[in-house]
Amino acid sequence: MSTETILVLGGSFAGLGAAHYALKHTIPQLPKKDGTTYTVTLVNPSKDFYWRIAAPRAAVSKKLMPASKYILPIEPAFKSYPQGSFTFIQGSATHVDTAAQAVSVTTASGEHKSIPYVALIIATGFSTPSPLFTQTTDAAALDATYDAFQKILPSAKSVVIGGAGPVGVETAGEIAEFLNGKPGLFASAPKNPKAKVTLISAENKMLPVLREAISKTAEKYLKRLGAEVVYNTKVVSTSTASEGEGAKTIVQLSDGKTIEADIYIDATGVRPNTSYLPKDWLDERSRISCNPQTLRVETAGPRVYVVGDVGSYTRGGVIDQAVAIPVAMTNLKTDLVAHISGKEPGPDRHYTANLSEQQICPVGTSKGVGAFGGWRLPSFMVWLIKGRDYLSGQLAAATLNGDGFKKEGKWKPQPVAARAGLSSG
Ligand SMILES: Cc1cc2nc3c(=O)[nH]c(=O)nc-3n(C[C@H](O)[C@H](O)[C@H](O)COP(=O)(O)OP(=O)(O)OC[C@H]3O[C@@H](n4cnc5c(N)ncnc54)[C@H](O)[C@@H]3O)c2cc1C
């Protein structure tokens, strides 16, 4: 009797979904052979799931967004599965050996392990240049980052945010409202703003996924809170003006101007967590290259899949994962059944990206902009859906518990594609 492992790297939105899916739908449907049992092992640097969506408010105020709303322990969410079917390892993958089908992991206590896999799901996501939006190691370290930020924020007179995607816009709104207060009902700007908040947009509009008119409305809401937007400009570099506490940051802009800021926040994009993987698995943006329909990582040998923002197939975001995770996991099951039974594989399940205008972006605690499925949403709806609590009450626990994957969902069988090492794996 032996045990084979479905190994999931990364315990956030995508990895949690994949692990639940494997436990609910993959393992129970595998053919029984030679008494082999199949289990899921999940590897993540932190033992806690970070509801990163709340980061723009969590960074600004523990009162407005307490940690209990965005830090949730991972292991209890897997207690309902049969004993022994799930293992959590607090650690980081450091190397993948495809020949041996094993992943090297360094645990949080510094131990080195090699974990063999029969199937591998990579969901290691991305890090952000600013530490305010990433749980790099554990919840305590993130908490310390927020403590340090919240110590300097109240006295800041000038805050510059580089990057006018949703993270930059949401952060500018939260910070401007925190420092300058809520404006009067009909006010177009605060009367006596305490701080100048400047958002730098590389393009002639903010929020790339949304139409220009929606970006303009976001600008209007930012102005009401005392935040200004600078368009067609990039942050070229930053340097520290002096040493020690209270040191200002000199922000050099592409138009030749500089801004002296008490706080600079880099919200200019993301860095895929792929440094532990072979370079030939990656695309030009360091994301994992995969078959965009089946989500197999074809260069990585048999039964390796990618889900979430680390994959080349997606423009990112958690809504997309509701489509992608069932695809990758159905193809994993098909490949595993073929591997166990020695029979020809069944049909593939295909992923199709939803590229409609879709994004919801609060601007402070009472306004916001957005669109869903191409339909513009009124500010009140944005507040109702997301602005109240950044979805933490409604969706954080549900995501952690895999509630979105109770069913396998309907799908249309597609022709069988070539797989790496199908006969030999
Ligand atoms: C501030 C902010 C707000 C956002 N708001 C929204 C929103 O409102 N709506 C939306 O759809 N999207 C939003 N996003 C995007 C959303 O957060 C991402 O789509 C989502 O985090 C991607 O999930 P993921 O599981 O693929 O990756 P991640 O969430 O990045 O998780 C990757 C996990 O892998 C772990 N990991 C990294 N390296 C290793 C390793 N070597 N070994 C093991 N584990 C590893 C990480 O620690 C992490 O736990 C937001 C992003 C940010 C930064």
Short mmCIF file of C-alpha atoms and ligand atoms in Angstrom, two decimals:
data_model
loop_
_atom_site.label_atom_id
_atom_site.label_comp_id
_atom_site.label_asym_id
_atom_site.label_seq_id
_atom_site.Cartn_x
_atom_site.Cartn_y
_atom_site.Cartn_z
CA MET A 1 0.00 0.00 0.00
CA SER A 2 1.42 3.40 -0.91
CA THR A 3 0.44 7.05 -0.78
CA GLU A 4 0.68 9.46 -3.69
CA THR A 5 0.57 13.23 -3.30
CA ILE A 6 -1.24 15.92 -5.23
CA LEU A 7 1.01 18.81 -4.30
CA VAL A 8 -0.23 22.41 -4.30
CA LEU A 9 2.29 25.25 -4.03
CA GLY A 10 0.81 28.47 -2.66
CA GLY A 11 -2.03 28.73 -0.13
CA SER A 12 -3.87 31.81 -1.26
CA PHE A 13 -6.92 32.35 -3.47
CA ALA A 14 -5.88 29.95 -6.24
CA GLY A 15 -4.02 27.31 -4.22
CA LEU A 16 -6.79 27.03 -1.63
CA GLY A 17 -9.39 26.61 -4.37
CA ALA A 18 -7.30 23.95 -6.12
CA ALA A 19 -6.72 22.03 -2.87
CA HIS A 20 -10.43 21.99 -2.03
CA TYR A 21 -11.30 20.99 -5.57
CA ALA A 22 -8.85 18.07 -5.45
CA LEU A 23 -10.26 16.84 -2.14
CA LYS A 24 -13.89 17.24 -3.17
CA HIS A 25 -13.84 16.06 -6.77
CA THR A 26 -10.51 14.60 -7.87
CA ILE A 27 -9.45 12.10 -5.22
CA PRO A 28 -12.93 10.56 -4.71
CA GLN A 29 -13.15 9.80 -8.45
CA LEU A 30 -9.75 8.16 -8.96
CA PRO A 31 -9.71 4.43 -9.83
CA LYS A 32 -8.78 2.16 -6.92
CA LYS A 33 -5.58 0.28 -7.70
CA ASP A 34 -3.06 -1.66 -5.57
CA GLY A 35 -4.44 -0.04 -2.42
CA THR A 36 -2.77 3.27 -3.30
CA THR A 37 -4.24 6.27 -1.50
CA TYR A 38 -4.10 9.84 -2.78
CA THR A 39 -3.67 12.89 -0.58
CA VAL A 40 -3.33 16.64 -0.96
CA THR A 41 -0.37 18.54 0.45
CA LEU A 42 -0.49 22.34 0.51
CA VAL A 43 2.70 24.40 0.94
CA ASN A 44 2.53 28.07 1.93
CA PRO A 45 4.99 30.38 3.75
CA SER A 46 2.31 31.55 6.19
CA LYS A 47 -0.12 29.40 8.14
CA ASP A 48 -2.71 32.12 7.55
CA PHE A 49 -4.67 33.13 4.46
CA TYR A 50 -4.31 36.84 3.72
CA TRP A 51 -7.43 38.51 2.26
CA ARG A 52 -5.24 40.80 0.24
CA ILE A 53 -8.21 42.57 -1.32
CA ALA A 54 -8.61 44.49 1.96
CA ALA A 55 -4.98 45.69 1.95
CA PRO A 56 -5.64 49.32 0.90
CA ARG A 57 -7.76 49.86 4.06
CA ALA A 58 -5.86 47.39 6.29
CA ALA A 59 -2.63 49.28 5.64
CA VAL A 60 -4.20 52.56 6.73
CA SER A 61 -6.12 51.72 9.89
CA LYS A 62 -6.57 48.72 12.20
CA LYS A 63 -9.70 50.36 13.51
CA LEU A 64 -11.28 50.49 10.06
CA MET A 65 -10.00 47.04 9.09
CA PRO A 66 -9.02 44.76 12.00
CA ALA A 67 -6.68 41.86 11.25
CA SER A 68 -9.39 39.33 12.17
CA LYS A 69 -11.15 40.32 8.94
CA TYR A 70 -8.24 39.68 6.57
CA ILE A 71 -6.02 37.10 8.34
CA LEU A 72 -7.64 33.65 8.61
CA PRO A 73 -5.97 30.36 9.67
CA ILE A 74 -5.68 27.86 6.80
CA GLU A 75 -5.66 24.43 8.45
CA PRO A 76 -9.11 24.53 10.13
CA ALA A 77 -10.65 25.08 6.69
CA PHE A 78 -9.63 21.51 5.75
CA LYS A 79 -10.87 19.73 8.89
CA SER A 80 -13.99 18.39 7.20
CA TYR A 81 -12.06 16.06 4.87
CA PRO A 82 -11.21 12.45 5.85
CA GLN A 83 -8.32 12.18 8.28
CA GLY A 84 -4.96 11.88 6.55
CA SER A 85 -6.22 13.20 3.23
CA PHE A 86 -4.78 16.72 3.72
CA THR A 87 -1.40 17.94 4.94
CA PHE A 88 -0.37 21.55 5.40
CA ILE A 89 3.29 22.48 5.34
CA GLN A 90 4.30 25.98 6.41
CA GLY A 91 7.21 26.65 4.10
CA SER A 92 8.37 27.74 0.65
CA ALA A 93 9.15 25.73 -2.45
CA THR A 94 12.75 26.29 -3.48
CA HIS A 95 13.22 23.92 -6.42
CA VAL A 96 11.26 21.56 -8.66
CA ASP A 97 12.94 18.38 -9.87
CA THR A 98 10.78 17.21 -12.75
CA ALA A 99 12.83 14.08 -13.40
CA ALA A 100 12.30 12.88 -9.83
CA GLN A 101 8.85 14.50 -9.67
CA ALA A 102 9.69 16.11 -6.34
CA VAL A 103 9.68 19.64 -4.92
CA SER A 104 12.28 20.92 -2.43
CA VAL A 105 10.69 22.88 0.38
CA THR A 106 12.25 24.89 3.20
CA THR A 107 9.88 24.91 6.14
CA ALA A 108 9.26 27.90 8.39
CA SER A 109 11.46 26.23 11.02
CA GLY A 110 14.33 25.95 8.52
CA GLU A 111 14.03 22.24 7.77
CA HIS A 112 14.67 21.08 4.17
CA LYS A 113 12.26 18.56 2.72
CA SER A 114 11.79 16.87 -0.62
CA ILE A 115 8.13 16.21 -1.40
CA PRO A 116 7.39 13.73 -4.19
CA TYR A 117 4.30 14.43 -6.27
CA VAL A 118 2.09 12.50 -8.65
CA ALA A 119 0.55 15.81 -9.77
CA LEU A 120 1.72 19.36 -9.11
CA ILE A 121 -0.36 22.55 -9.05
CA ILE A 122 1.58 25.79 -8.97
CA ALA A 123 -0.29 28.73 -7.44
CA THR A 124 2.48 30.90 -6.02
CA GLY A 125 0.99 34.18 -7.27
CA PHE A 126 2.86 37.45 -7.06
CA SER A 127 4.55 39.87 -4.71
CA THR A 128 4.15 43.63 -4.80
CA PRO A 129 6.95 46.21 -4.72
CA SER A 130 5.33 47.79 -1.67
CA PRO A 131 5.26 45.55 1.44
CA LEU A 132 1.78 46.92 2.23
CA PHE A 133 0.09 44.55 -0.21
CA THR A 134 1.87 41.21 0.29
CA GLN A 135 2.14 38.71 3.15
CA THR A 136 5.75 37.81 2.43
CA THR A 137 6.41 35.49 5.37
CA ASP A 138 3.72 35.40 8.03
CA ALA A 139 0.91 37.40 9.61
CA ALA A 140 3.13 38.74 12.41
CA ALA A 141 5.54 40.27 9.90
CA LEU A 142 2.67 41.84 7.96
CA ASP A 143 1.24 43.20 11.19
CA ALA A 144 4.61 44.78 12.02
CA THR A 145 4.67 46.38 8.55
CA TYR A 146 1.20 47.86 9.12
CA ASP A 147 2.18 49.03 12.62
CA ALA A 148 5.22 50.88 11.27
CA PHE A 149 3.18 52.45 8.46
CA GLN A 150 0.33 53.49 10.75
CA LYS A 151 2.85 55.15 13.06
CA ILE A 152 4.08 57.55 10.37
CA LEU A 153 0.87 58.02 8.36
CA PRO A 154 -1.08 60.36 10.69
CA SER A 155 1.60 63.06 10.56
CA ALA A 156 2.28 62.81 6.81
CA LYS A 157 1.83 66.07 4.88
CA SER A 158 2.71 64.67 1.46
CA VAL A 159 1.97 61.15 0.20
CA VAL A 160 2.82 60.03 -3.33
CA ILE A 161 1.47 56.82 -4.85
CA GLY A 162 3.05 55.53 -8.05
CA GLY A 163 0.70 53.57 -10.32
CA ALA A 164 -2.97 54.26 -11.03
CA GLY A 165 -4.33 50.75 -11.37
CA PRO A 166 -7.01 49.65 -8.87
CA VAL A 167 -4.49 49.17 -6.04
CA GLY A 168 -3.11 52.71 -6.49
CA VAL A 169 -6.57 54.28 -6.76
CA GLU A 170 -7.98 52.40 -3.76
CA THR A 171 -4.92 53.20 -1.66
CA ALA A 172 -5.00 56.89 -2.62
CA GLY A 173 -8.69 57.05 -1.66
CA GLU A 174 -8.17 55.35 1.71
CA ILE A 175 -5.15 57.48 2.63
CA ALA A 176 -6.69 60.77 1.48
CA GLU A 177 -9.87 60.13 3.44
CA PHE A 178 -7.93 59.01 6.51
CA LEU A 179 -5.78 62.16 6.48
CA ASN A 180 -8.24 64.76 5.18
CA GLY A 181 -11.51 63.39 6.47
CA LYS A 182 -14.81 62.89 4.65
CA PRO A 183 -15.89 65.95 2.65
CA GLY A 184 -19.29 67.59 3.12
CA LEU A 185 -22.17 66.19 1.07
CA PHE A 186 -21.81 68.61 -1.86
CA ALA A 187 -18.14 69.57 -1.44
CA SER A 188 -15.89 69.02 -4.44
CA ALA A 189 -12.72 69.13 -2.32
CA PRO A 190 -11.82 69.28 1.39
CA LYS A 191 -11.80 72.81 2.83
CA ASN A 192 -8.55 72.51 4.78
CA PRO A 193 -6.75 69.40 3.60
CA LYS A 194 -4.19 68.20 6.10
CA ALA A 195 -2.12 66.40 3.51
CA LYS A 196 -1.45 66.41 -0.19
CA VAL A 197 -1.98 63.00 -1.75
CA THR A 198 -0.68 62.59 -5.30
CA LEU A 199 -1.42 59.63 -7.55
CA ILE A 200 0.92 59.21 -10.52
CA SER A 201 -0.62 57.61 -13.62
CA ALA A 202 1.65 56.48 -16.47
CA GLU A 203 -1.27 56.69 -18.92
CA ASN A 204 -3.77 59.42 -19.82
CA LYS A 205 -6.36 57.63 -17.67
CA MET A 206 -6.48 55.49 -14.53
CA LEU A 207 -7.84 51.96 -14.09
CA PRO A 208 -6.77 50.33 -17.40
CA VAL A 209 -9.57 47.75 -17.43
CA LEU A 210 -12.33 50.38 -17.18
CA ARG A 211 -13.51 52.97 -19.72
CA GLU A 212 -12.32 56.59 -19.55
CA ALA A 213 -15.62 58.00 -18.23
CA ILE A 214 -15.34 55.71 -15.18
CA SER A 215 -11.74 56.78 -14.63
CA LYS A 216 -12.91 60.42 -14.70
CA THR A 217 -15.49 59.68 -12.02
CA ALA A 218 -12.80 58.05 -9.87
CA GLU A 219 -10.71 61.21 -10.28
CA LYS A 220 -13.67 63.32 -9.13
CA TYR A 221 -14.08 61.17 -6.01
CA LEU A 222 -10.35 61.33 -5.30
CA LYS A 223 -10.44 65.15 -5.58
CA ARG A 224 -13.25 65.30 -3.02
CA LEU A 225 -10.88 63.58 -0.59
CA GLY A 226 -7.97 65.85 -1.43
CA ALA A 227 -6.05 63.55 -3.78
CA GLU A 228 -4.69 64.82 -7.08
CA VAL A 229 -3.95 62.71 -10.17
CA VAL A 230 -0.96 63.40 -12.43
CA TYR A 231 -1.37 61.80 -15.87
CA ASN A 232 1.06 60.67 -18.59
CA THR A 233 3.88 60.55 -16.08
CA LYS A 234 6.01 57.77 -14.65
CA VAL A 235 7.97 57.49 -11.44
CA VAL A 236 11.54 57.17 -12.72
CA SER A 237 13.31 56.69 -9.39
CA THR A 238 13.07 57.37 -5.68
CA SER A 239 15.76 58.28 -3.18
CA THR A 240 15.87 59.12 0.50
CA ALA A 241 16.51 62.80 1.21
CA SER A 242 18.06 62.26 4.64
CA GLU A 243 18.78 59.55 7.18
CA GLY A 244 16.65 58.33 10.06
CA GLU A 245 13.04 58.60 11.18
CA GLY A 246 10.98 61.16 9.32
CA ALA A 247 13.30 61.07 6.31
CA LYS A 248 11.62 62.31 3.15
CA THR A 249 11.58 60.48 -0.17
CA ILE A 250 12.50 62.33 -3.35
CA VAL A 251 10.26 61.01 -6.10
CA GLN A 252 11.74 61.67 -9.55
CA LEU A 253 9.11 61.88 -12.31
CA SER A 254 9.51 61.29 -16.05
CA ASP A 255 8.54 64.92 -16.84
CA GLY A 256 11.66 66.11 -14.99
CA LYS A 257 9.81 67.26 -11.88
CA THR A 258 10.46 65.92 -8.41
CA ILE A 259 8.15 65.60 -5.40
CA GLU A 260 9.40 65.51 -1.83
CA ALA A 261 7.15 63.04 -0.04
CA ASP A 262 6.79 62.01 3.57
CA ILE A 263 5.56 58.68 2.25
CA TYR A 264 6.00 57.07 -1.16
CA ILE A 265 4.00 53.95 -2.04
CA ASP A 266 4.95 51.92 -5.10
CA ALA A 267 1.79 50.47 -6.65
CA THR A 268 3.29 50.02 -10.11
CA GLY A 269 2.47 46.40 -10.75
CA VAL A 270 3.38 42.97 -9.54
CA ARG A 271 6.31 40.50 -9.48
CA PRO A 272 5.40 36.83 -10.11
CA ASN A 273 6.75 34.46 -7.42
CA THR A 274 8.66 32.24 -9.84
CA SER A 275 12.33 32.67 -8.93
CA TYR A 276 12.46 29.04 -7.70
CA LEU A 277 11.43 27.67 -11.11
CA PRO A 278 13.51 26.93 -14.22
CA LYS A 279 13.72 29.97 -16.53
CA ASP A 280 12.45 27.99 -19.54
CA TRP A 281 9.09 27.54 -17.81
CA LEU A 282 8.52 31.29 -17.77
CA ASP A 283 7.21 33.85 -20.26
CA GLU A 284 8.71 37.30 -20.92
CA ARG A 285 6.94 38.68 -17.82
CA SER A 286 8.31 35.88 -15.59
CA ARG A 287 4.90 34.22 -15.31
CA ILE A 288 4.55 30.46 -15.81
CA SER A 289 3.93 29.63 -19.47
CA CYS A 290 1.13 27.17 -19.92
CA ASN A 291 -1.23 25.86 -22.52
CA PRO A 292 -3.83 28.68 -22.38
CA GLN A 293 -6.72 26.24 -22.86
CA THR A 294 -5.80 23.32 -20.62
CA LEU A 295 -3.56 25.16 -18.07
CA ARG A 296 -0.99 22.35 -18.27
CA VAL A 297 2.59 23.54 -17.91
CA GLU A 298 3.76 21.58 -20.90
CA THR A 299 7.49 22.20 -20.47
CA ALA A 300 7.37 20.87 -16.92
CA GLY A 301 6.74 17.19 -17.60
CA PRO A 302 3.67 15.13 -16.80
CA ARG A 303 0.84 16.38 -14.57
CA VAL A 304 2.00 19.90 -13.80
CA TYR A 305 -0.63 22.69 -13.88
CA VAL A 306 -0.79 26.40 -13.06
CA VAL A 307 -3.66 28.38 -11.54
CA GLY A 308 -4.00 31.98 -10.45
CA ASP A 309 -2.08 35.13 -11.20
CA VAL A 310 1.27 33.39 -11.61
CA GLY A 311 0.01 31.82 -14.87
CA SER A 312 0.54 33.29 -18.35
CA TYR A 313 -3.07 32.45 -19.28
CA THR A 314 -4.76 35.16 -17.22
CA ARG A 315 -5.01 38.93 -16.89
CA GLY A 316 -5.34 38.20 -13.18
CA GLY A 317 -7.92 38.71 -10.49
CA VAL A 318 -9.82 36.31 -8.32
CA ILE A 319 -13.05 36.16 -10.35
CA ASP A 320 -11.16 34.53 -13.20
CA GLN A 321 -10.07 31.73 -10.87
CA ALA A 322 -13.63 30.49 -10.55
CA VAL A 323 -13.33 29.50 -14.22
CA ALA A 324 -9.68 28.47 -14.30
CA ILE A 325 -9.46 26.22 -11.22
CA PRO A 326 -12.14 23.72 -12.39
CA VAL A 327 -10.40 23.57 -15.79
CA ALA A 328 -6.94 22.79 -14.43
CA MET A 329 -8.32 20.36 -11.87
CA THR A 330 -10.53 18.50 -14.34
CA ASN A 331 -7.56 18.06 -16.67
CA LEU A 332 -5.46 16.92 -13.72
CA LYS A 333 -8.09 14.29 -12.87
CA THR A 334 -8.24 13.13 -16.51
CA ASP A 335 -4.44 12.80 -16.64
CA LEU A 336 -4.28 11.04 -13.30
CA VAL A 337 -7.01 8.56 -14.23
CA ALA A 338 -5.11 7.75 -17.44
CA HIS A 339 -1.87 7.40 -15.46
CA ILE A 340 -3.41 5.05 -12.89
CA SER A 341 -5.49 2.96 -15.28
CA GLY A 342 -3.01 2.89 -18.16
CA LYS A 343 -5.93 3.68 -20.50
CA GLU A 344 -6.23 6.47 -23.07
CA PRO A 345 -7.03 9.85 -21.46
CA GLY A 346 -10.54 11.27 -21.57
CA PRO A 347 -11.38 14.61 -23.19
CA ASP A 348 -9.89 17.92 -22.09
CA ARG A 349 -11.71 20.79 -20.38
CA HIS A 350 -10.90 24.22 -21.83
CA TYR A 351 -10.46 27.63 -20.23
CA THR A 352 -11.82 30.74 -21.92
CA ALA A 353 -10.87 34.14 -20.56
CA ASN A 354 -13.65 36.56 -19.69
CA LEU A 355 -12.24 39.83 -21.00
CA SER A 356 -15.32 41.95 -20.38
CA GLU A 357 -15.04 45.31 -18.60
CA GLN A 358 -15.00 44.09 -15.01
CA GLN A 359 -13.52 45.75 -11.94
CA ILE A 360 -14.85 47.23 -8.72
CA CYS A 361 -12.85 49.97 -7.09
CA PRO A 362 -13.82 51.75 -3.87
CA VAL A 363 -12.58 55.34 -3.48
CA GLY A 364 -12.64 55.92 0.28
CA THR A 365 -15.23 54.42 2.60
CA SER A 366 -18.36 55.75 0.91
CA LYS A 367 -17.77 56.14 -2.84
CA GLY A 368 -16.45 54.02 -5.67
CA VAL A 369 -16.47 53.17 -9.36
CA GLY A 370 -16.72 49.99 -11.34
CA ALA A 371 -18.26 47.82 -13.99
CA PHE A 372 -19.41 44.23 -14.06
CA GLY A 373 -19.77 42.23 -17.28
CA GLY A 374 -19.53 45.48 -19.26
CA TRP A 375 -22.19 47.28 -17.18
CA ARG A 376 -21.21 50.40 -15.32
CA LEU A 377 -22.03 50.22 -11.61
CA PRO A 378 -23.30 53.22 -9.65
CA SER A 379 -21.20 54.37 -6.70
CA PHE A 380 -23.75 53.09 -4.20
CA MET A 381 -23.49 49.56 -5.65
CA VAL A 382 -19.70 49.68 -5.45
CA TRP A 383 -19.98 50.65 -1.80
CA LEU A 384 -22.55 47.93 -1.16
CA ILE A 385 -20.54 45.19 -2.88
CA LYS A 386 -17.00 46.11 -1.91
CA GLY A 387 -16.52 49.54 -0.34
CA ARG A 388 -18.09 48.65 3.03
CA ASP A 389 -15.50 46.05 4.03
CA TYR A 390 -13.55 45.05 0.91
CA LEU A 391 -15.67 41.88 0.69
CA SER A 392 -14.04 40.47 3.81
CA GLY A 393 -17.31 39.61 5.57
CA GLN A 394 -18.98 38.10 2.55
CA LEU A 395 -16.17 36.23 0.82
CA ALA A 396 -12.94 35.79 2.83
CA ALA A 397 -14.12 32.76 4.83
CA ALA A 398 -16.04 31.39 1.83
CA THR A 399 -12.87 31.54 -0.30
CA LEU A 400 -10.80 29.88 2.42
CA ASN A 401 -13.41 27.12 2.82
CA GLY A 402 -13.62 26.43 -0.93
CA ASP A 403 -17.35 27.22 -1.00
CA GLY A 404 -17.17 28.19 -4.67
CA PHE A 405 -16.12 24.66 -5.63
CA LYS A 406 -18.86 22.55 -4.08
CA LYS A 407 -19.79 21.36 -7.57
CA GLU A 408 -17.60 20.46 -10.54
CA GLY A 409 -19.70 22.57 -12.89
CA LYS A 410 -20.83 21.77 -16.41
CA TRP A 411 -18.26 21.68 -19.21
CA LYS A 412 -18.02 20.78 -22.88
CA PRO A 413 -15.55 17.95 -23.62
CA GLN A 414 -12.74 19.03 -25.96
CA PRO A 415 -10.41 16.91 -28.12
CA VAL A 416 -7.53 15.31 -26.24
CA ALA A 417 -4.36 17.41 -26.54
CA ALA A 418 -0.84 16.02 -26.45
CA ARG A 419 0.51 15.81 -22.90
CA ALA A 420 4.07 15.64 -21.70
CA GLY A 421 5.13 12.11 -20.81
CA LEU A 422 1.63 10.66 -21.02
CA SER A 423 2.76 7.11 -21.61
CA SER A 424 5.90 7.16 -19.52
CA GLY A 425 4.93 9.43 -16.59
C1 LIG B 1 -4.06 45.41 -2.84
C2 LIG B 1 -4.68 44.46 -3.79
C3 LIG B 1 -6.06 44.45 -3.97
C4 LIG B 1 -6.67 43.58 -4.84
N1 LIG B 1 -8.02 43.60 -5.02
C5 LIG B 1 -8.60 42.73 -5.86
C6 LIG B 1 -10.01 42.71 -6.05
O1 LIG B 1 -10.72 43.51 -5.46
N2 LIG B 1 -10.54 41.82 -6.91
C7 LIG B 1 -9.76 40.91 -7.58
O2 LIG B 1 -10.28 40.10 -8.34
N3 LIG B 1 -8.44 40.90 -7.42
C8 LIG B 1 -7.84 41.78 -6.58
N4 LIG B 1 -6.48 41.77 -6.43
C9 LIG B 1 -5.73 40.75 -7.14
C10 LIG B 1 -5.76 39.47 -6.30
O3 LIG B 1 -5.22 39.72 -5.04
C11 LIG B 1 -5.03 38.39 -7.02
O4 LIG B 1 -5.76 38.05 -8.18
C12 LIG B 1 -4.86 37.15 -6.13
O5 LIG B 1 -4.12 37.45 -4.97
C13 LIG B 1 -4.17 36.06 -6.91
O6 LIG B 1 -4.30 34.92 -6.16
P1 LIG B 1 -3.20 33.78 -6.28
O7 LIG B 1 -3.61 32.72 -5.32
O8 LIG B 1 -2.98 33.42 -7.70
O9 LIG B 1 -1.82 34.44 -5.79
P2 LIG B 1 -1.44 35.16 -4.44
O10 LIG B 1 -2.62 35.72 -3.77
O11 LIG B 1 -0.30 36.06 -4.79
O12 LIG B 1 -0.92 33.99 -3.53
C14 LIG B 1 0.25 33.28 -3.78
C15 LIG B 1 0.55 32.46 -2.54
O13 LIG B 1 1.70 31.66 -2.81
C16 LIG B 1 2.62 31.82 -1.74
N5 LIG B 1 3.98 31.56 -2.24
C17 LIG B 1 4.82 32.42 -2.88
N6 LIG B 1 5.98 31.81 -3.16
C18 LIG B 1 5.85 30.53 -2.71
C19 LIG B 1 6.73 29.40 -2.73
N7 LIG B 1 7.95 29.47 -3.27
N8 LIG B 1 6.29 28.25 -2.17
C20 LIG B 1 5.04 28.17 -1.63
N9 LIG B 1 4.18 29.20 -1.59
C21 LIG B 1 4.58 30.36 -2.13
C22 LIG B 1 2.40 33.26 -1.29
O14 LIG B 1 2.93 33.46 0.00
C23 LIG B 1 0.88 33.34 -1.35
O15 LIG B 1 0.30 32.83 -0.18
C24 LIG B 1 -5.87 42.66 -5.57
C25 LIG B 1 -4.49 42.66 -5.41
C26 LIG B 1 -3.89 43.54 -4.53
C27 LIG B 1 -2.39 43.54 -4.37
#
